[in-house]
């Protein structure tokens, strides 16, 4: 059996320089190497005649060299030209700075070449082709894997290394999946799968291989999450909050009546809290559905039981907003909360840390700063993380370790279809708020093209005149990053000098310092700014009730879920709110996507549609972090396998929670590998 853990430097063809390059790709061991999968493939196995090749097409041709290499010299460049022909016509091949070709190519010999074809008038040219003498299949004559690469490492080099690795492992890899799964689900064995994912002989080979590898990856992830959930449920004793302090005590103090959905999820949460098991619950609810109130109730209950609560938000501004909201209701109940963000003074920070340890603070609200090692609680009983997609399993664990098995509530405003929720949050129970508070006005949404620019500007002006504020969001940060897209700064200037000179315009983007960003956001909140031009950094739950217009530039660039998140920044107050989606392009898909946005305000419907209509998996535009990383699976393309695997995982865990049966031995090994990657302790 090959030693998969051995350093990649011992693989044939890997020298000291190449090790560094491989490490940059995250490849340290032989195992990392053979599981570094191709991004795509080039079929260099089917030759075309010169006349068949189209302009711009990558083609394989079989030709005879009808000249020697002719070299011409420019200032610093050289160009190598070769006359070629096949049975249909004559053509030329050109390269740049490849002087050595003079000795490689001989007139009269036959070659296979693969490269991009240019056709102008009746001249045919192939540029910088890779080639072999007929008979060799080093570069041509087969399907070639294309890897995601970094600078300085070429496809040829990595391919050669991979070939050496295959010689080393092929036929000797130990099967990772149990026999019974391979049989029932007709999966390819590991040796064939690894070989064919790198070097398929025919295109269908790689599909079979990929199917097996995706199956394995998804199954292991799902099993790991389910077993984690099981383990916490069965083995870990949590805090049993008593039932004398009912959540209802505090909901009576709210200035509004809870929605039915809020009441229902609060019951689920209260039941968890009063039971001995550790709560690990995901609270999903659309933007504006009132998750903060729910978090506050849970915190209230924890504090009334003599415990502390921690509320973690992704940005300082959100944390500050939570702090204000909590104080409004909880201060008069004698509950003390404090804010821990990076912006506070050192002295204040030390004071907070001190009081926290002594138990003089009931609720600590903050950003990532809360996870830092020096933050110690006296008796942490509840952890709430807001907008969870910014945090991963690992961070969730880290904060939980600050208490003795505290209850955990994870809040997310990204509505996710069930199948995805199961693989993203498979270790959690799920509560859903599927109802908005009453009397919310639908955000009127219009999809418009550039031609309407002036009308849009007039519309913004009319609302500003009435004292409202507006957001304008664009997809990019810097000037000219990509032709045709407006940059934030450019646009802000234009609005300030030409379109709305009598109003205060400001801009915001991700490359500004956090403190600068917060200052701008605060000014906007206080209405010292009328129009805020921004990248997507404003997407998370900031509340500015007076802002009622959201204009999104180049809306076709965003995923639907992200558009929905952005739109949720308005409609948070008493005013009728509007969202204007400015888009370009008239493909069917773009139009359909825009229509979905104008037709509905329901995040769950939008996320389902997003999956249906997705352009490039951009559903996760809003959820970059905290996602399990997949080497080969793609949650969208592989949805069918995902569904299959979820059923299988459920059955396996129901029958053999700890994977102790003989037949599941192999699964236990790989699940444990996965769990230790998650930093959660193994089965
Ligand atoms: P999100 O779920 O996006 O975090 P918030 O908790 O910020 O939503 O709530 C949005 C707004 O709705 C807040 O101003 C909040 O006070 C208000 N709100 C919450 N629940 C209700 C309710 N049941 N009735 C009326 N308003 C509510
Ligand atoms: Mg919120």
XYZ file of C-alpha atoms and ligand atoms in Angstrom:
711
model
C 0.000 0.000 0.000
C 1.443 3.406 -0.896
C 2.171 5.735 1.987
C -0.337 8.496 1.299
C 0.901 10.625 4.157
C 4.404 10.889 2.763
C 5.736 14.305 1.835
C 5.023 15.242 -1.739
C 8.705 16.028 -2.197
C 9.388 12.302 -2.457
C 7.193 11.950 -5.512
C 9.206 11.503 -8.673
C 9.608 14.748 -10.586
C 9.143 16.992 -7.564
C 12.306 18.924 -6.784
C 12.899 21.517 -4.055
C 11.527 24.354 -6.177
C 8.439 22.503 -7.200
C 7.677 21.522 -3.618
C 7.230 25.185 -2.799
C 4.875 25.676 -5.712
C 2.869 22.599 -4.791
C 2.631 23.728 -1.175
C 1.149 26.977 -2.433
C -1.666 24.933 -3.903
C -2.232 23.255 -0.551
C -0.473 20.065 -1.677
C 1.794 18.718 1.055
C 1.394 14.960 0.884
C 0.970 12.300 -1.732
C -2.677 12.135 -0.710
C -3.120 15.880 -1.258
C -1.554 15.440 -4.667
C -3.753 12.649 -5.942
C -6.848 14.402 -4.626
C -5.944 17.628 -6.384
C -8.532 17.278 -9.080
C -8.599 18.777 -12.577
C -10.719 21.839 -13.166
C -11.591 20.669 -16.644
C -10.284 18.566 -19.516
C -9.154 19.199 -23.050
C -9.965 16.563 -25.557
C -6.826 16.321 -27.640
C -7.710 12.923 -28.960
C -9.777 13.655 -32.052
C -7.903 15.187 -35.001
C -9.566 17.510 -37.477
C -8.445 18.418 -40.955
C -7.159 21.950 -41.387
C -10.194 22.875 -43.433
C -12.539 21.663 -40.697
C -10.970 23.879 -38.034
C -12.955 26.998 -37.215
C -11.531 30.406 -36.393
C -10.892 30.665 -32.637
C -11.306 26.937 -32.030
C -8.783 24.793 -30.143
C -7.991 21.931 -32.499
C -5.874 18.851 -32.874
C -4.339 18.553 -36.330
C -2.089 15.985 -37.985
C 0.364 17.681 -40.310
C 3.646 17.389 -42.141
C 6.311 20.072 -41.664
C 6.946 21.497 -45.120
C 9.712 23.876 -44.043
C 12.306 24.292 -41.361
C 11.670 26.584 -38.400
C 12.101 30.142 -39.630
C 13.055 32.508 -36.844
C 12.496 36.267 -36.928
C 13.679 38.654 -34.291
C 11.874 41.718 -32.893
C 13.361 44.007 -30.285
C 13.349 41.495 -27.474
C 11.157 38.809 -28.865
C 11.723 36.034 -31.327
C 9.086 34.394 -33.427
C 9.309 30.867 -34.823
C 7.344 30.037 -37.913
C 6.776 26.665 -39.541
C 4.977 25.839 -42.754
C 2.711 22.804 -42.424
C 0.133 20.942 -44.435
C -2.263 18.056 -44.285
C -4.275 16.293 -46.979
C -6.716 19.215 -47.233
C -4.604 22.375 -47.316
C -1.494 24.261 -46.212
C -1.133 26.385 -43.073
C 1.459 27.827 -40.738
C 2.311 27.311 -37.100
C 3.853 30.067 -34.996
C 5.451 30.277 -31.572
C 7.154 33.020 -29.608
C 10.495 32.871 -27.803
C 10.916 29.151 -28.393
C 14.331 29.173 -30.040
C 14.925 25.542 -29.072
C 12.267 24.461 -31.562
C 14.813 24.791 -34.358
C 16.404 21.563 -33.216
C 13.132 19.845 -32.337
C 11.258 20.028 -35.566
C 12.445 18.538 -38.818
C 11.225 19.269 -42.284
C 9.339 16.354 -43.785
C 8.351 14.791 -40.479
C 4.778 14.285 -39.303
C 3.461 15.947 -36.150
C 0.316 16.172 -34.130
C -0.335 19.699 -32.931
C -2.914 21.096 -30.539
C -3.594 24.825 -30.302
C -5.808 27.738 -31.176
C -6.683 28.211 -34.833
C -6.840 31.594 -36.510
C -8.411 31.941 -39.919
C -8.106 35.114 -41.866
C -9.219 35.283 -45.491
C -7.750 32.063 -46.848
C -4.846 31.830 -44.460
C -4.885 29.309 -41.616
C -2.614 29.670 -38.625
C -2.179 27.682 -35.429
C -0.629 29.641 -32.548
C 1.734 28.297 -29.894
C 0.615 24.704 -30.346
C 1.836 21.877 -28.153
C 2.939 18.991 -30.321
C 4.224 15.440 -30.526
C 5.833 13.446 -33.236
C 3.137 11.129 -34.526
C 3.134 8.070 -32.328
C 3.874 9.856 -29.063
C 1.060 10.891 -26.694
C 2.938 13.162 -24.363
C 0.958 16.279 -25.174
C -1.622 15.167 -27.694
C -3.649 12.226 -28.833
C -5.534 11.904 -25.572
C -7.699 13.724 -23.075
C -5.591 16.112 -21.045
C -6.513 17.230 -17.527
C -6.374 20.952 -16.836
C -5.620 21.851 -13.218
C -6.271 25.046 -11.328
C -2.740 26.400 -11.065
C -0.655 29.181 -9.657
C 1.972 31.216 -11.348
C 5.154 29.378 -12.331
C 3.788 25.890 -12.261
C 2.769 24.783 -15.740
C 0.113 22.305 -16.752
C 2.800 20.160 -18.343
C 4.822 19.998 -15.151
C 1.953 19.154 -12.860
C 0.630 16.640 -15.349
C 3.974 14.874 -15.429
C 4.146 14.820 -11.623
C 0.611 13.493 -11.490
C 1.488 10.757 -13.953
C 4.371 9.709 -11.739
C 2.100 9.697 -8.705
C -0.399 7.523 -10.554
C 2.282 4.994 -11.377
C 3.055 4.907 -7.688
C -0.479 4.461 -6.380
C -2.587 2.894 -9.088
C -3.879 -0.503 -8.098
C -2.529 -0.152 -4.588
C -4.946 2.278 -2.984
C -7.004 0.838 -0.207
C -10.718 1.101 -0.801
C -12.251 3.850 1.346
C -15.932 2.960 0.996
C -17.524 -0.220 2.321
C -18.187 -3.016 -0.128
C -21.947 -2.881 0.378
C -22.182 0.768 -0.695
C -20.067 0.165 -3.785
C -22.354 -2.700 -4.719
C -25.747 -1.170 -4.066
C -24.953 2.181 -5.620
C -22.790 0.813 -8.424
C -19.818 2.966 -7.554
C -16.427 2.652 -9.174
C -13.599 1.389 -6.980
C -11.150 3.927 -5.623
C -8.221 2.928 -7.839
C -10.096 3.315 -11.095
C -11.792 6.475 -9.865
C -8.563 8.247 -8.956
C -6.908 7.205 -12.183
C -9.782 8.241 -14.400
C -10.433 11.544 -12.719
C -6.924 12.584 -13.719
C -6.430 10.653 -16.917
C -9.705 9.608 -18.476
C -9.357 7.658 -21.668
C -12.728 8.774 -22.877
C -14.885 11.612 -21.638
C -17.414 9.238 -20.160
C -14.691 7.712 -17.957
C -14.316 10.826 -15.956
C -18.042 11.071 -15.315
C -18.103 7.641 -13.730
C -15.046 8.469 -11.665
C -16.412 11.839 -10.635
C -19.716 10.312 -9.593
C -17.934 8.006 -7.194
C -15.697 10.700 -5.729
C -18.528 13.191 -5.297
C -20.638 10.508 -3.658
C -17.884 9.769 -1.196
C -17.161 13.380 -0.385
C -20.777 14.321 0.204
C -21.552 11.162 2.134
C -18.641 11.688 4.480
C -19.519 15.327 5.093
C -23.134 14.472 5.775
C -22.238 11.550 8.033
C -19.773 13.703 9.940
C -22.361 16.395 10.592
C -25.080 13.938 11.563
C -22.832 12.018 13.889
C -21.720 15.257 15.456
C -25.321 16.188 16.117
C -26.021 12.752 17.498
C -23.039 12.831 19.730
C -23.931 16.160 21.230
C -27.498 15.058 21.731
C -26.728 11.730 23.293
C -23.559 12.300 25.214
C -23.148 15.896 26.194
C -25.111 17.119 29.119
C -26.142 20.705 28.724
C -27.613 23.295 31.016
C -31.124 22.704 32.216
C -32.631 26.156 32.473
C -35.580 26.058 34.834
C -39.084 26.862 33.807
C -39.866 29.504 36.367
C -38.750 32.315 34.181
C -40.851 31.932 31.125
C -39.916 33.724 27.953
C -43.421 35.135 27.915
C -42.509 37.499 30.778
C -40.346 39.469 28.464
C -42.388 39.255 25.294
C -45.131 41.104 27.143
C -42.772 44.060 27.398
C -42.229 44.298 23.639
C -43.898 47.217 21.832
C -45.425 44.708 19.418
C -47.196 41.384 19.454
C -45.053 38.454 18.337
C -45.950 36.839 15.061
C -47.192 33.257 15.170
C -43.930 32.133 13.656
C -41.891 33.921 16.325
C -44.052 32.355 19.026
C -43.577 28.913 17.514
C -39.782 29.100 17.254
C -39.585 30.529 20.765
C -41.436 27.454 22.010
C -38.899 25.244 20.258
C -36.056 27.215 21.768
C -37.532 27.266 25.254
C -38.066 23.517 25.140
C -34.430 23.014 24.195
C -33.283 25.346 26.923
C -35.338 23.657 29.603
C -34.144 20.225 28.615
C -30.865 18.710 29.629
C -29.580 18.375 26.098
C -27.391 21.027 24.598
C -29.281 23.278 22.225
C -27.692 23.441 18.784
C -30.258 25.226 16.746
C -30.321 27.143 13.516
C -32.868 29.938 13.376
C -33.667 30.773 9.796
C -35.769 33.759 8.932
C -35.925 36.220 6.118
C -34.549 39.727 6.571
C -36.876 41.678 8.817
C -38.675 38.631 10.177
C -37.731 39.575 13.731
C -34.891 37.267 14.690
C -33.358 39.806 17.063
C -36.422 39.749 19.285
C -36.175 35.975 19.445
C -32.505 36.130 20.412
C -33.322 38.648 23.082
C -35.928 36.352 24.614
C -33.475 33.468 24.784
C -30.864 35.727 26.355
C -33.414 36.945 28.873
C -34.186 33.413 29.951
C -30.517 32.533 30.309
C -29.792 35.609 32.400
C -32.823 35.090 34.647
C -31.421 31.634 35.363
C -28.209 33.180 36.570
C -26.178 32.586 33.405
C -24.430 34.904 30.997
C -25.172 35.173 27.286
C -22.927 36.046 24.361
C -24.242 37.559 21.153
C -21.863 37.509 18.232
C -22.438 39.610 15.094
C -20.288 39.810 11.955
C -19.653 43.574 12.036
C -19.160 46.240 14.675
C -22.072 48.242 13.419
C -24.435 45.302 13.726
C -23.164 44.501 17.169
C -23.759 48.109 18.181
C -27.254 47.987 16.792
C -28.005 44.829 18.737
C -26.667 46.410 21.886
C -29.019 49.382 21.471
C -31.975 47.111 20.824
C -31.225 44.898 23.785
C -30.839 47.834 26.123
C -34.153 49.314 25.049
C -36.010 46.324 26.402
C -33.715 44.646 28.901
C -32.134 47.537 30.770
C -35.262 48.250 32.792
C -35.318 44.573 33.782
C -31.992 45.189 35.466
C -30.078 43.232 32.850
C -26.634 44.611 32.084
C -25.127 44.266 28.642
C -21.810 45.440 27.253
C -20.358 45.887 23.805
C -17.036 44.334 22.858
C -15.748 45.472 19.492
C -12.313 46.374 18.230
C -13.123 50.105 18.239
C -13.297 50.534 22.039
C -10.451 51.862 24.168
C -7.982 49.562 25.825
C -9.095 50.727 29.232
C -12.748 50.076 28.490
C -11.854 46.679 27.121
C -9.969 45.688 30.221
C -12.827 46.831 32.378
C -15.257 44.724 30.366
C -13.041 41.634 30.518
C -12.699 42.051 34.260
C -16.406 42.487 34.900
C -17.225 39.627 32.585
C -15.062 37.251 34.540
C -16.658 38.420 37.747
C -20.140 37.923 36.407
C -21.074 41.584 36.570
C -22.033 41.632 32.915
C -25.078 39.594 31.903
C -24.935 39.842 28.156
C -21.824 40.412 26.078
C -22.523 41.622 22.567
C -19.728 41.889 20.059
C -17.871 40.853 16.957
C -15.174 38.208 16.455
C -13.468 39.966 19.352
C -15.628 37.770 21.599
C -13.820 34.616 20.498
C -10.396 35.864 21.515
C -8.620 33.822 24.130
C -8.540 36.491 26.822
C -12.328 36.741 26.902
C -13.478 34.707 29.894
C -16.980 34.358 31.196
C -18.033 33.495 34.709
C -20.743 31.154 33.551
C -21.653 31.347 29.918
C -24.986 29.654 29.321
C -26.094 30.798 25.892
C -24.327 31.714 22.681
C -26.128 33.420 19.826
C -24.346 33.995 16.539
C -26.053 36.299 14.083
C -25.814 35.893 10.318
C -24.124 32.576 10.700
C -22.863 32.208 7.153
C -19.946 34.343 8.201
C -18.889 31.902 10.879
C -17.867 28.300 10.497
C -18.326 25.188 12.612
C -14.863 25.749 14.005
C -15.604 29.249 15.310
C -18.893 28.093 16.725
C -16.986 25.484 18.722
C -14.451 27.955 19.907
C -16.967 30.221 21.523
C -18.904 27.292 22.976
C -15.763 26.223 24.793
C -15.912 29.423 26.819
C -18.718 27.898 28.832
C -19.678 24.441 30.021
C -21.720 23.192 27.110
C -23.741 26.364 26.642
C -26.826 26.332 24.457
C -26.206 27.601 20.979
C -28.511 29.516 18.699
C -27.319 30.294 15.196
C -29.267 32.885 13.251
C -29.229 33.133 9.479
C -31.040 35.470 7.146
C -30.155 33.471 4.063
C -33.109 31.278 3.312
C -31.776 27.953 2.181
C -33.700 25.102 0.631
C -33.866 22.125 2.924
C -31.425 19.919 1.045
C -28.722 22.521 1.336
C -29.516 23.324 4.951
C -28.951 19.651 5.729
C -25.423 19.658 4.387
C -24.478 23.159 5.513
C -25.980 22.898 8.976
C -26.418 19.161 9.294
C -25.210 19.242 12.880
C -28.005 21.600 13.934
C -31.740 21.419 14.533
C -33.606 23.902 12.431
C -36.295 26.456 13.330
C -37.824 28.607 10.648
C -39.594 31.965 10.912
C -41.668 31.882 7.770
C -43.751 34.971 8.378
C -43.049 38.700 8.459
C -44.523 41.023 11.104
C -47.892 42.414 9.984
C -48.351 45.604 8.008
C -45.035 45.309 6.257
C -45.370 46.932 2.889
C -44.062 44.941 -0.026
C -40.882 46.507 -1.363
C -41.865 47.624 -4.858
C -39.221 46.268 -7.187
C -38.563 47.432 -10.730
C -36.103 45.969 -13.186
C -34.919 48.590 -15.653
C -32.279 49.027 -18.328
C -29.767 51.840 -18.688
C -32.138 53.841 -20.851
C -34.178 54.622 -17.754
C -31.255 56.209 -15.909
C -32.744 59.697 -15.903
C -36.108 58.538 -14.632
C -34.411 56.592 -11.878
C -32.418 59.655 -10.843
C -35.555 61.786 -10.831
C -37.286 59.204 -8.720
C -34.460 59.210 -6.196
C -34.571 63.002 -6.110
C -38.311 63.028 -5.461
C -37.876 60.713 -2.470
C -34.940 62.715 -1.091
C -37.084 65.841 -1.317
C -39.548 64.124 0.985
C -36.766 63.549 3.473
C -35.926 59.951 2.644
C -32.502 58.403 2.016
C -31.210 56.082 -0.689
C -28.670 53.337 -1.229
C -26.952 52.725 -4.522
C -25.038 49.475 -4.746
C -22.485 48.547 -7.389
C -20.602 45.314 -7.779
C -17.033 46.599 -7.941
C -14.529 48.475 -5.856
C -11.987 50.229 -7.965
C -11.994 52.317 -11.060
C -11.791 50.422 -14.278
C -11.461 46.992 -12.719
C -13.570 45.802 -15.550
C -14.699 47.849 -18.508
C -18.305 48.933 -18.468
C -18.914 48.587 -14.746
C -19.337 51.642 -12.623
C -17.088 51.913 -9.684
C -18.243 53.184 -6.366
C -15.955 56.181 -6.221
C -16.572 57.241 -9.774
C -20.292 56.989 -9.285
C -20.245 58.896 -6.006
C -18.397 61.710 -7.716
C -20.858 61.837 -10.526
C -23.833 61.974 -8.182
C -22.240 64.621 -6.001
C -21.168 66.940 -8.797
C -23.767 66.387 -11.497
C -26.891 64.582 -10.470
C -27.627 65.476 -6.848
C -25.259 68.328 -5.981
C -27.621 69.695 -3.308
C -27.511 66.446 -1.306
C -24.850 64.793 0.761
C -23.374 61.771 -1.004
C -20.891 59.341 0.532
C -19.372 56.061 -0.474
C -18.406 52.826 1.169
C -16.381 49.838 -0.001
C -14.676 46.767 1.318
C -11.175 48.119 1.027
C -11.806 50.881 3.546
C -10.713 50.373 7.121
C -13.427 48.922 9.386
C -13.468 52.057 11.478
C -13.944 54.285 8.458
C -16.758 52.059 7.268
C -18.497 52.170 10.611
C -18.244 55.943 10.745
C -19.871 56.329 7.355
C -22.583 53.842 8.240
C -23.325 55.686 11.469
C -23.542 58.995 9.670
C -25.968 57.456 7.248
C -28.020 56.119 10.119
C -28.120 59.595 11.669
C -29.165 61.040 8.312
C -26.041 63.128 7.938
C -25.722 61.430 4.561
C -28.550 61.292 2.027
C -27.275 58.841 -0.526
C -24.892 56.058 0.250
C -23.056 54.552 -2.685
C -21.561 51.256 -1.806
C -20.370 47.823 -2.738
C -22.092 44.877 -1.146
C -20.498 45.580 2.218
C -23.821 46.990 3.393
C -25.566 43.716 2.822
C -25.836 42.511 6.396
C -28.683 43.491 8.735
C -28.100 47.184 9.301
C -31.245 49.071 10.166
C -31.855 52.517 8.671
C -35.655 52.871 8.697
C -35.562 56.217 6.906
C -33.826 54.775 3.837
C -36.460 53.644 1.385
C -34.712 53.302 -1.972
C -32.240 50.670 -3.000
C -30.793 51.013 -6.472
C -28.654 48.109 -7.620
C -26.321 48.719 -10.541
C -25.501 45.843 -12.863
C -28.012 43.729 -11.052
C -27.385 40.869 -13.479
C -24.037 40.395 -11.787
C -25.534 39.375 -8.473
C -27.074 36.132 -7.371
C -30.761 36.282 -6.512
C -30.182 35.478 -2.878
C -27.738 38.333 -2.686
C -30.108 40.734 -4.424
C -32.715 39.741 -1.906
C -30.357 40.394 0.990
C -29.466 43.785 -0.405
C -33.077 44.689 -0.984
C -33.769 43.825 2.638
C -31.796 46.932 3.672
C -34.875 48.993 2.829
C -38.452 48.478 3.933
C -37.426 48.547 7.560
C -39.501 51.550 8.498
C -42.948 53.038 8.016
C -42.328 54.288 4.464
C -43.216 52.579 1.227
C -39.873 51.291 -0.060
C -38.511 50.696 -3.524
C -35.853 48.611 -5.128
C -34.591 49.440 -8.609
C -32.607 46.731 -10.370
C -30.597 48.186 -13.206
C -29.461 45.456 -15.494
C -27.774 44.897 -18.820
C -28.037 42.122 -21.314
C -31.166 40.465 -22.586
C -30.613 36.781 -22.150
C -33.641 34.752 -21.186
C -32.067 33.863 -17.840
C -31.343 37.458 -16.881
C -34.900 38.474 -17.665
C -36.299 35.569 -15.694
C -34.115 36.383 -12.724
C -35.203 40.006 -12.756
C -38.818 38.923 -12.965
C -38.485 36.681 -9.918
C -37.183 39.653 -7.969
C -40.033 41.946 -9.030
C -42.652 39.263 -8.464
C -41.891 38.199 -4.934
C -40.418 39.361 -1.650
C -40.306 35.853 -0.220
C -36.735 34.780 0.410
C -37.510 31.065 0.360
C -39.174 31.240 -3.043
C -36.252 33.313 -4.294
C -33.663 30.852 -3.100
C -35.488 27.964 -4.778
C -35.672 29.935 -8.024
C -32.045 30.869 -7.671
C -31.150 27.215 -7.712
C -33.309 26.647 -10.756
C -31.986 29.602 -12.722
C -28.548 29.926 -11.284
C -25.934 31.111 -13.689
C -22.758 29.914 -12.024
C -23.512 28.759 -8.547
C -23.633 32.342 -7.382
C -26.208 31.449 -4.760
C -23.295 31.418 -2.380
C -22.292 34.936 -3.296
C -23.697 35.875 0.066
C -22.253 33.007 2.000
C -18.609 32.743 1.148
C -17.447 31.754 4.557
C -18.258 28.958 6.879
C -19.016 26.636 4.025
C -17.613 23.170 4.128
C -14.928 23.027 1.512
C -15.442 20.485 -1.170
C -12.651 19.202 -3.322
C -14.826 17.839 -6.025
C -18.518 18.145 -5.172
C -20.525 21.103 -6.348
C -23.712 21.446 -4.322
C -25.687 22.579 -7.347
C -24.439 20.408 -10.124
C -24.424 17.433 -7.824
C -27.822 18.046 -6.248
C -29.077 14.612 -7.296
C -26.199 12.825 -5.628
C -26.584 15.090 -2.600
C -30.204 14.056 -2.131
C -29.353 10.402 -2.524
C -26.493 10.641 -0.095
C -28.597 12.405 2.528
C -31.040 9.508 2.614
C -28.234 7.016 2.861
C -26.493 8.940 5.635
C -29.707 9.190 7.609
C -30.292 5.450 7.456
C -26.699 4.603 8.325
C -26.724 6.847 11.385
C -30.130 5.623 12.519
C -28.907 2.039 12.448
C -25.377 2.581 13.620
C -25.007 5.962 15.312
C -21.347 5.530 16.181
C -20.389 3.556 13.107
C -19.411 0.583 15.202
C -20.660 -2.179 12.950
C -18.038 -4.139 11.105
C -19.431 -3.156 7.728
C -19.058 0.537 8.592
C -15.466 0.308 9.736
C -14.119 2.106 6.702
C -16.718 4.841 7.026
C -15.702 5.427 10.593
C -12.117 5.986 9.519
C -12.923 8.638 6.956
C -15.635 10.279 9.035
C -13.138 10.636 11.845
C -10.641 12.193 9.474
C -13.295 14.699 8.500
C -14.259 15.407 12.108
C -10.713 16.101 13.128
C -10.492 18.568 10.259
C -13.516 20.311 11.741
C -11.762 20.343 15.087
C -14.646 18.703 16.892
C -13.287 15.508 18.399
C -13.861 12.130 16.817
C -16.328 9.293 17.157
P -34.084 40.299 11.296
O -34.815 39.002 11.341
O -33.777 40.726 9.914
O -32.886 40.333 12.200
P -35.076 42.263 13.093
O -35.042 41.418 14.277
O -34.012 43.272 12.913
O -35.149 41.358 11.802
O -36.515 42.941 13.032
C -36.827 43.900 12.069
C -37.747 44.935 12.662
O -39.014 44.372 12.958
C -37.215 45.501 13.953
O -37.382 46.894 13.916
C -38.086 44.855 15.018
O -38.260 45.688 16.142
C -39.398 44.657 14.302
N -40.210 43.524 14.778
C -39.757 42.312 15.176
N -40.784 41.496 15.501
C -41.915 42.207 15.282
C -43.315 41.913 15.444
N -43.748 40.731 15.866
N -44.200 42.887 15.127
C -43.770 44.073 14.671
N -42.477 44.423 14.518
C -41.552 43.496 14.822
Mg -30.811 40.603 12.050
